[in-house]
Coordinates of C-alpha atoms in Angstrom, one line a residue:
M1 CA -93.8 109.7 0.8
S2 CA -92.2 110.1 4.2
F3 CA -89.0 111.7 5.2
K4 CA -87.9 114.3 7.8
I5 CA -86.8 117.9 7.4
A6 CA -85.3 120.1 10.1
V7 CA -85.2 123.9 10.0
I8 CA -82.5 125.5 12.1
G9 CA -83.0 129.1 12.8
A10 CA -86.8 128.5 12.6
G11 CA -87.4 131.4 14.9
S12 CA -86.3 133.7 12.1
L13 CA -89.6 135.5 12.1
V14 CA -90.9 135.9 8.6
F15 CA -88.4 133.9 6.5
A16 CA -89.0 130.5 8.2
R17 CA -92.7 130.6 7.6
T18 CA -92.2 131.7 4.0
L19 CA -90.0 128.6 3.3
F20 CA -92.4 126.3 5.1
T21 CA -95.3 127.6 3.0
D22 CA -93.2 126.8 -0.1
I23 CA -92.5 123.2 1.2
M24 CA -96.0 122.5 2.2
S25 CA -97.2 123.6 -1.3
V26 CA -95.9 120.3 -2.6
P27 CA -98.8 117.8 -2.3
E28 CA -96.5 114.8 -1.9
F29 CA -95.0 116.4 1.2
H30 CA -98.1 116.4 3.3
D31 CA -97.1 113.4 5.4
I32 CA -93.4 114.3 6.1
E33 CA -91.9 114.8 9.5
V34 CA -91.0 118.4 10.4
A35 CA -88.7 119.7 13.2
F36 CA -88.1 123.4 14.0
T37 CA -85.2 124.4 16.2
D38 CA -83.8 127.7 17.4
I39 CA -81.9 129.0 20.5
N40 CA -84.6 131.7 21.0
P41 CA -87.6 129.8 22.6
D42 CA -90.0 132.7 22.3
N43 CA -89.4 133.2 18.6
L44 CA -89.5 129.5 18.0
D45 CA -92.8 129.2 19.8
K46 CA -94.3 132.1 17.8
V47 CA -93.3 130.8 14.4
T48 CA -94.2 127.2 15.3
R49 CA -97.7 128.3 16.4
L50 CA -98.2 130.2 13.1
C51 CA -97.1 127.3 11.0
Q52 CA -99.0 124.7 12.9
R53 CA -102.2 126.8 12.5
D54 CA -101.5 127.0 8.8
L55 CA -101.1 123.2 8.7
D56 CA -104.3 122.6 10.6
S57 CA -106.2 125.1 8.4
N58 CA -105.1 123.2 5.3
N59 CA -106.1 119.8 6.9
I60 CA -102.5 118.5 6.8
P61 CA -101.9 115.9 9.5
I62 CA -98.4 117.1 10.5
T63 CA -97.4 118.1 14.0
I64 CA -94.3 120.2 14.1
Q65 CA -91.6 119.1 16.5
A66 CA -90.3 122.3 18.1
T67 CA -87.2 122.1 20.2
T68 CA -84.2 124.1 21.3
D69 CA -82.1 120.9 21.1
R70 CA -80.8 120.9 17.6
R71 CA -79.6 117.3 17.8
E72 CA -83.2 116.1 18.4
A73 CA -84.3 118.2 15.5
F74 CA -81.6 116.8 13.3
R75 CA -82.3 113.2 14.3
G76 CA -83.2 111.2 11.2
A77 CA -83.6 114.2 9.0
R78 CA -82.9 114.0 5.3
Y79 CA -82.8 117.7 4.7
I80 CA -81.5 120.4 7.1
I81 CA -82.5 123.9 6.1
N82 CA -80.2 126.5 7.8
C83 CA -81.3 130.1 8.3
V84 CA -79.3 131.0 11.4
R85 CA -77.7 134.4 12.2
I86 CA -75.0 133.7 14.8
G87 CA -74.8 136.6 17.2
G88 CA -78.2 137.9 16.2
L89 CA -78.8 141.6 16.0
P90 CA -76.2 142.5 18.7
A91 CA -73.4 141.1 16.7
F92 CA -74.8 142.5 13.4
E93 CA -74.8 146.0 14.9
M94 CA -71.1 145.6 15.8
D95 CA -70.4 144.4 12.2
V96 CA -71.8 147.7 10.9
D97 CA -71.0 150.2 13.6
I98 CA -67.3 149.4 14.5
P99 CA -66.1 149.5 10.9
L100 CA -67.9 152.9 10.6
K101 CA -65.5 154.3 13.2
Y102 CA -62.7 153.5 10.8
G103 CA -64.5 154.9 7.8
V104 CA -65.8 151.6 6.3
D105 CA -69.3 152.5 5.3
Q106 CA -71.3 149.3 4.5
C107 CA -74.9 149.0 3.4
V108 CA -75.3 145.4 4.6
G109 CA -72.0 143.9 5.9
D110 CA -73.0 140.2 5.8
T111 CA -71.1 138.8 2.7
L112 CA -67.8 140.5 2.2
C113 CA -66.2 143.7 3.6
T114 CA -65.3 143.9 7.2
G115 CA -68.7 143.0 8.5
G116 CA -69.0 139.9 6.3
I117 CA -65.6 138.7 7.2
M118 CA -66.4 138.9 10.9
Y119 CA -69.8 137.4 10.4
G120 CA -68.1 134.5 8.7
Q121 CA -65.9 133.9 11.7
R122 CA -69.0 133.5 13.9
V123 CA -71.1 131.4 11.5
I124 CA -68.4 129.0 10.4
A125 CA -67.4 128.1 13.9
E126 CA -71.0 127.2 14.8
M127 CA -72.0 125.6 11.4
L128 CA -69.1 123.2 11.8
N129 CA -70.8 122.1 15.0
F130 CA -74.0 121.6 13.1
C131 CA -72.1 119.4 10.6
K132 CA -70.8 117.3 13.5
D133 CA -74.4 116.7 14.8
I134 CA -75.7 116.1 11.3
K135 CA -73.2 113.3 10.7
E136 CA -73.9 111.7 14.0
V137 CA -77.7 111.8 14.1
A138 CA -79.2 112.7 10.8
E139 CA -80.1 110.3 8.0
P140 CA -76.9 109.1 6.2
G141 CA -76.1 111.3 3.3
A142 CA -78.3 114.2 4.6
I143 CA -78.1 117.5 2.7
M144 CA -77.8 120.9 4.2
L145 CA -79.6 123.7 2.3
N146 CA -77.9 126.8 3.5
Y147 CA -79.4 130.3 3.5
S148 CA -77.0 131.8 6.1
N149 CA -74.6 134.5 5.1
P150 CA -71.8 134.9 4.3
N151 CA -73.2 132.1 2.0
A152 CA -70.1 131.3 0.0
M153 CA -67.8 131.2 3.1
A154 CA -70.2 129.1 5.1
T155 CA -70.9 126.7 2.2
W156 CA -67.2 126.3 1.5
A157 CA -66.4 125.5 5.2
C158 CA -69.2 123.0 5.6
N159 CA -68.2 121.1 2.4
K160 CA -64.5 121.2 3.0
Y161 CA -64.2 120.8 6.8
G162 CA -67.7 119.8 7.9
G163 CA -68.1 116.7 5.8
V164 CA -71.7 117.5 5.0
K165 CA -73.0 118.0 1.5
T166 CA -74.1 121.7 1.6
I167 CA -75.8 123.7 -1.1
G168 CA -75.9 127.4 -0.7
L169 CA -79.1 129.1 -1.7
C170 CA -79.8 132.8 -2.5
H171 CA -82.5 134.8 -4.3
G172 CA -80.4 137.6 -5.7
E173 CA -80.3 136.2 -9.3
I174 CA -84.1 135.7 -9.1
H175 CA -84.7 139.4 -8.5
G176 CA -82.3 140.5 -11.2
E177 CA -84.0 138.2 -13.7
S178 CA -87.3 140.0 -13.1
Q179 CA -85.5 143.4 -13.7
I180 CA -84.1 142.1 -17.0
A181 CA -87.5 140.9 -18.1
E182 CA -89.0 144.3 -17.3
V183 CA -86.2 146.2 -19.1
L184 CA -86.5 144.1 -22.2
G185 CA -90.3 144.1 -22.1
I186 CA -90.4 140.3 -22.4
P187 CA -92.2 138.0 -19.9
R188 CA -89.6 136.3 -17.6
E189 CA -90.9 132.8 -18.6
E190 CA -89.9 133.4 -22.2
L191 CA -86.3 134.3 -21.4
D192 CA -83.4 131.8 -21.1
I193 CA -81.0 133.3 -18.6
T194 CA -77.7 132.0 -17.4
C195 CA -75.8 133.4 -14.5
A196 CA -72.3 132.5 -13.4
G197 CA -69.9 133.8 -10.8
I198 CA -69.8 133.8 -7.0
N199 CA -72.6 134.5 -4.5
H200 CA -73.7 138.1 -4.7
Q201 CA -71.2 138.7 -7.5
T202 CA -72.8 136.5 -10.2
W203 CA -73.1 137.8 -13.7
Y204 CA -75.9 137.4 -16.3
V205 CA -73.6 136.0 -19.0
S206 CA -76.4 135.1 -21.3
V207 CA -80.0 136.4 -21.8
K208 CA -81.7 134.8 -24.7
H209 CA -85.2 135.0 -26.2
K210 CA -86.2 132.4 -28.7
G211 CA -82.5 131.6 -29.3
V212 CA -81.5 135.2 -29.8
E213 CA -78.9 136.7 -27.5
L214 CA -80.1 140.0 -25.9
K215 CA -77.5 140.8 -23.2
D216 CA -76.0 143.7 -25.3
K217 CA -79.4 145.4 -25.1
L218 CA -79.3 145.6 -21.3
L219 CA -77.2 148.8 -20.8
A220 CA -79.5 150.9 -23.0
G221 CA -82.5 149.4 -21.4
F222 CA -81.4 150.0 -17.8
E223 CA -80.2 153.6 -18.6
A224 CA -83.6 154.4 -20.1
H225 CA -85.7 152.8 -17.4
E226 CA -87.2 155.5 -15.2
R227 CA -86.9 153.7 -11.9
F228 CA -83.9 151.4 -12.4
S229 CA -81.7 154.2 -13.7
E230 CA -82.1 155.9 -10.3
E231 CA -82.0 152.8 -8.1
E232 CA -79.2 150.8 -9.8
K233 CA -76.5 153.3 -10.5
V234 CA -73.7 151.1 -9.3
R235 CA -74.9 148.0 -11.2
I236 CA -75.4 150.1 -14.3
D237 CA -71.9 151.5 -14.0
I238 CA -70.5 148.0 -13.6
L239 CA -72.5 146.9 -16.6
K240 CA -71.1 149.8 -18.6
R241 CA -67.5 149.1 -17.6
F242 CA -67.5 145.2 -17.6
G243 CA -70.2 144.5 -20.1
Y244 CA -72.3 142.3 -17.9
Y245 CA -75.1 143.0 -15.4
S246 CA -74.5 141.8 -11.8
T247 CA -77.1 139.8 -9.9
E248 CA -76.8 141.6 -6.6
S249 CA -78.6 144.7 -5.4
N250 CA -77.1 148.2 -5.8
G251 CA -76.3 148.4 -2.0
H252 CA -74.7 145.0 -1.8
L253 CA -72.6 145.4 -4.9
S254 CA -71.4 148.8 -3.8
E255 CA -69.6 147.4 -0.8
Y256 CA -68.0 144.4 -2.6
V257 CA -65.7 146.6 -4.8
A258 CA -63.3 149.4 -4.0
W259 CA -64.8 152.2 -6.0
Y260 CA -68.2 153.5 -4.8
R261 CA -68.1 153.8 -1.0
K262 CA -64.5 154.9 -0.2
R263 CA -65.2 158.7 -0.2
P264 CA -68.1 159.7 2.1
D265 CA -69.0 162.8 0.1
E266 CA -69.4 160.6 -3.1
I267 CA -71.5 157.7 -1.7
K268 CA -74.7 159.6 -2.1
D269 CA -74.0 160.0 -5.8
W270 CA -74.2 156.2 -6.2
I271 CA -77.1 155.2 -4.1
N272 CA -80.8 155.8 -3.8
T273 CA -82.7 156.1 -0.5
D274 CA -86.2 154.9 -1.7
S275 CA -85.3 151.5 -0.3
W276 CA -82.5 150.2 1.9
I277 CA -81.4 147.8 -0.7
N278 CA -80.3 150.6 -2.9
G279 CA -77.3 151.5 -0.7
E280 CA -78.1 153.4 2.5
T281 CA -75.6 153.1 5.3
G282 CA -76.5 150.2 7.5
G283 CA -79.7 149.8 5.6
Y284 CA -80.2 146.1 6.2
L285 CA -79.5 146.5 9.9
R286 CA -82.2 149.2 10.1
V287 CA -84.9 147.1 8.4
T288 CA -84.0 144.0 10.4
R289 CA -84.4 145.9 13.6
E290 CA -87.7 147.4 12.4
E291 CA -88.9 143.9 11.4
R292 CA -88.0 142.5 14.8
N293 CA -89.7 145.3 16.7
W294 CA -92.8 145.0 14.5
F295 CA -93.1 141.2 14.8
E296 CA -92.7 141.3 18.6
T297 CA -95.3 144.1 19.0
E298 CA -97.7 143.0 16.3
Y299 CA -97.7 139.3 16.7
P300 CA -101.3 139.1 17.9
K301 CA -102.4 140.9 14.7
I302 CA -100.3 138.5 12.6
A303 CA -101.8 135.5 14.4
A304 CA -105.3 136.9 13.6
E305 CA -104.6 137.2 9.9
P306 CA -105.9 134.4 7.6
P307 CA -103.8 131.3 7.5
K308 CA -101.4 130.6 4.6
K309 CA -102.8 128.5 1.7
Y310 CA -100.9 125.4 0.8
D311 CA -102.6 124.9 -2.6
G312 CA -99.6 126.4 -4.5
S313 CA -101.1 129.9 -4.8
Q314 CA -98.8 131.3 -2.2
R315 CA -95.7 129.4 -3.1
G316 CA -92.7 131.6 -3.7
K317 CA -89.6 131.3 -5.9
E318 CA -87.0 130.3 -3.2
H319 CA -85.0 127.3 -4.5
C320 CA -85.3 125.2 -1.3
S321 CA -88.7 123.6 -1.9
Y322 CA -88.1 123.0 -5.6
I323 CA -84.8 121.2 -4.9
M324 CA -86.5 118.8 -2.4
E325 CA -89.4 118.3 -4.7
S326 CA -87.2 117.4 -7.6
L327 CA -85.0 115.0 -5.6
E328 CA -88.0 113.3 -4.1
T329 CA -90.5 113.2 -7.0
G330 CA -88.2 113.3 -10.0
R331 CA -89.8 116.5 -11.4
K332 CA -87.1 118.5 -13.1
Y333 CA -85.9 121.9 -11.8
R334 CA -83.3 124.4 -12.9
G335 CA -81.9 127.0 -10.6
H336 CA -78.7 128.8 -9.7
F337 CA -77.1 127.3 -6.6
N338 CA -73.8 127.8 -4.7
I339 CA -71.6 124.7 -5.0
M340 CA -67.9 123.8 -4.9
N341 CA -66.4 124.9 -8.2
E342 CA -64.2 121.9 -9.0
G343 CA -63.7 123.0 -12.6
C344 CA -67.2 124.3 -13.3
I345 CA -65.9 127.8 -14.0
T346 CA -62.5 127.1 -15.4
N347 CA -60.8 130.5 -14.8
L348 CA -61.8 130.7 -11.1
P349 CA -59.9 128.6 -8.5
Y350 CA -60.8 124.9 -8.4
E351 CA -61.4 125.1 -4.7
C352 CA -63.9 127.9 -4.2
V353 CA -67.7 128.2 -4.1
V354 CA -69.4 129.4 -7.3
E355 CA -73.0 130.3 -8.1
V356 CA -74.0 128.6 -11.3
P357 CA -77.1 127.0 -13.0
C358 CA -77.8 123.5 -11.7
Y359 CA -80.3 120.8 -12.8
V360 CA -82.2 118.7 -10.3
D361 CA -84.2 115.5 -10.8
G362 CA -84.6 112.2 -9.1
N363 CA -81.0 111.3 -9.9
G364 CA -79.6 114.2 -7.9
I365 CA -78.1 117.6 -8.7
S366 CA -76.2 118.0 -11.9
I367 CA -73.7 120.8 -12.5
P368 CA -72.6 121.7 -16.0
K369 CA -69.1 122.7 -17.0
L370 CA -69.4 126.4 -18.0
G371 CA -65.9 127.2 -19.0
D372 CA -64.3 130.6 -18.6
L373 CA -66.1 133.7 -17.2
P374 CA -65.4 136.9 -19.2
L375 CA -62.0 138.0 -18.0
G376 CA -63.0 141.2 -16.3
C377 CA -65.8 139.5 -14.4
A378 CA -63.4 136.7 -13.4
A379 CA -61.0 139.3 -12.1
V380 CA -63.6 140.9 -9.9
C381 CA -64.7 137.5 -8.5
S382 CA -61.1 136.3 -8.0
Q383 CA -60.3 139.2 -5.7
S384 CA -63.3 138.3 -3.5
I385 CA -62.5 134.6 -3.6
W386 CA -59.2 135.2 -2.0
V387 CA -60.8 137.3 0.7
Q388 CA -63.3 134.4 1.3
R389 CA -60.5 131.8 1.3
L390 CA -58.4 133.7 3.9
A391 CA -61.6 134.2 6.0
V392 CA -62.6 130.5 5.8
E393 CA -59.2 129.2 6.8
A394 CA -58.9 131.8 9.6
A395 CA -62.3 130.8 11.0
V396 CA -61.5 127.1 11.0
A397 CA -58.1 127.5 12.5
G398 CA -58.7 130.5 14.7
D399 CA -55.7 132.1 12.9
V400 CA -55.8 135.9 13.6
K401 CA -53.1 136.6 11.1
L402 CA -55.1 135.2 8.3
L403 CA -58.2 137.0 9.6
K404 CA -56.4 140.4 9.4
Q405 CA -55.0 139.5 6.0
A406 CA -58.6 138.8 4.8
A407 CA -59.6 142.3 5.9
L408 CA -56.5 143.9 4.4
M409 CA -57.3 142.2 1.0
D410 CA -61.0 143.2 1.1
P411 CA -61.5 145.7 -1.7
L412 CA -63.5 148.4 0.2
T413 CA -61.7 147.9 3.5
G414 CA -58.3 148.2 1.8
A415 CA -59.5 151.3 -0.1
V416 CA -60.5 153.1 3.1
C417 CA -58.0 151.9 5.7
N418 CA -54.3 151.5 6.0
P419 CA -52.8 148.3 7.5
P420 CA -52.4 149.7 11.1
E421 CA -56.0 150.8 11.1
I422 CA -57.2 147.4 9.9
W423 CA -55.2 145.5 12.5
Q424 CA -56.7 147.7 15.3
M425 CA -60.2 147.5 13.8
I426 CA -60.1 143.7 13.8
D427 CA -58.7 143.7 17.4
E428 CA -61.6 145.9 18.4
M429 CA -64.2 143.6 16.7
L430 CA -62.6 140.5 18.2
I431 CA -63.0 142.0 21.7
A432 CA -66.6 143.1 21.1
E433 CA -67.7 139.8 19.6
A434 CA -65.7 137.5 21.9
E435 CA -68.7 135.5 23.1
W436 CA -69.3 134.1 19.6
L437 CA -65.7 133.5 18.7
P438 CA -64.4 130.5 20.7
Q439 CA -61.6 129.8 18.3
Y440 CA -60.0 133.2 19.0
T441 CA -59.6 133.0 22.8
Q442 CA -55.8 133.6 22.8
A443 CA -56.1 136.3 20.1
I444 CA -58.8 138.1 22.0
A445 CA -56.7 138.1 25.2
E446 CA -53.8 139.6 23.3
A447 CA -56.1 142.2 21.6
K448 CA -57.3 143.3 25.0
E449 CA -53.8 143.7 26.2
R450 CA -53.0 146.0 23.3
F451 CA -56.1 148.1 23.9
A452 CA -55.4 148.3 27.6
K453 CA -52.0 150.0 26.8
G454 CA -53.8 152.8 25.0
D455 CA -51.9 154.7 22.3
L456 CA -54.6 153.8 19.9
I457 CA -55.2 155.2 16.4
P458 CA -58.0 157.8 16.7
T459 CA -61.4 156.8 15.3
K460 CA -64.6 158.6 14.4
D461 CA -66.6 157.5 17.4
G462 CA -70.3 158.0 16.9
Y463 CA -70.0 158.5 13.2
Q464 CA -73.3 157.4 11.5
G465 CA -72.0 157.1 8.0
A466 CA -72.6 159.0 4.8
V467 CA -76.4 158.2 4.4
R468 CA -77.9 156.9 7.6
I469 CA -81.7 156.9 7.8
R470 CA -83.8 157.0 10.9
E471 CA -85.3 153.8 12.1
K472 CA -89.1 153.7 11.7
T473 CA -91.4 153.1 14.6
V474 CA -93.7 150.1 14.9
E475 CA -96.6 152.3 14.1
E476 CA -95.0 153.5 10.9
I477 CA -94.1 150.0 9.8
S478 CA -97.7 148.8 10.5
A479 CA -99.1 151.7 8.5
E480 CA -96.8 150.8 5.5
R481 CA -97.8 147.2 5.6
E482 CA -101.5 148.0 5.8
S483 CA -101.1 150.4 2.8
R484 CA -99.3 147.7 0.8
T485 CA -102.1 145.2 1.6
I486 CA -104.8 147.7 0.5
T487 CA -102.9 148.4 -2.7
A488 CA -102.5 144.7 -3.5
E489 CA -106.2 144.1 -3.1

């Protein structure tokens, strides 16, 4: 079996190697062609050397093609795996820190809210360029497997405007499934779980064990769980009020709705600081910086660690490798993917991206018709979908009016800011992120003129948010990792 895969954003430190380990754990894939590409040659080289060493250690005769020329990487590829973060950490910092000046306190800021909307403007502009290259040089009918956030917005734009079949992949529902199994005291493999909704706002609409529906037991189980009752306060409150558990983490979910982060003195009541994912201000930005600093400093130690094993024992649960395995070998796989709705969930817009159970085999990816979501769940999703739609159309057309309307309609942004503040905040973010926003050249020039005139709305410059935690040193991160390794052993 021979075909080519290309990984764009292959310098993404830990994640690219994790995905590659999953792919190489499929025996039939030991003679495929592999290309890694990234705009950061140093990270690309480091990840390539690690993965090549893993290949050699497992006696797999593949030589990775590493190149900063993405068209060369895409040439002849059947699958393009996308993990890019357009703008990298500098832009991510702006996505978090500028909204904070206006009182918009995000935990992550990469899917919805002000940060996610602006991230979408950057990533869509560049991913449409990827699509152009894929159509020109990749294998006809090539599929893009997209991990980049904002996942729904990017997947929507690539399918509608890029002309490339794009499947959005996420692992939020996988983590929630493990929680549900723990709460119910039933092994995960014995549960039949169905999720439906939109990325990062998907709902566990059915949880069955041997044909018996158990979803109504979840609230009592989560409230009684010693750890989850402290870590998942937002998710439990949503479960209490809407009747369904949401797939996304406490921190993520808290920034997608209007109710939990709009009053700084109340944010701490809804989050937990044991882990960033539970809701701390700028939590994902902090750990991303820590991971980058650790990787850059500790690379020699990482390179000295034992190579990855490709015998299946270190294969993870990310959907990517299983989709390719099913399409190529015919082995069946069921997973929750992000796809164009087109009537799958009947009370969400026909044109949007939904996250639903899909079935894969040698005939392709099959998508069931699920019918209506519970009405309250559909209402929550619908509000986010309109933000996504405005943001997608704004990014494609470079339409600053639609961009500002997207921010105005965002639940948390609208709960915290009035319209003049939102207009000024988006102007400030356009100016700060100009190098990654070629479609907004005229709007940025006009925003600069407005800022040059002065008479601006006062902001909380230097505000760090309601629950900002100190960034850990490389030494502290290394000590934590060593402790986890010893505990695992």
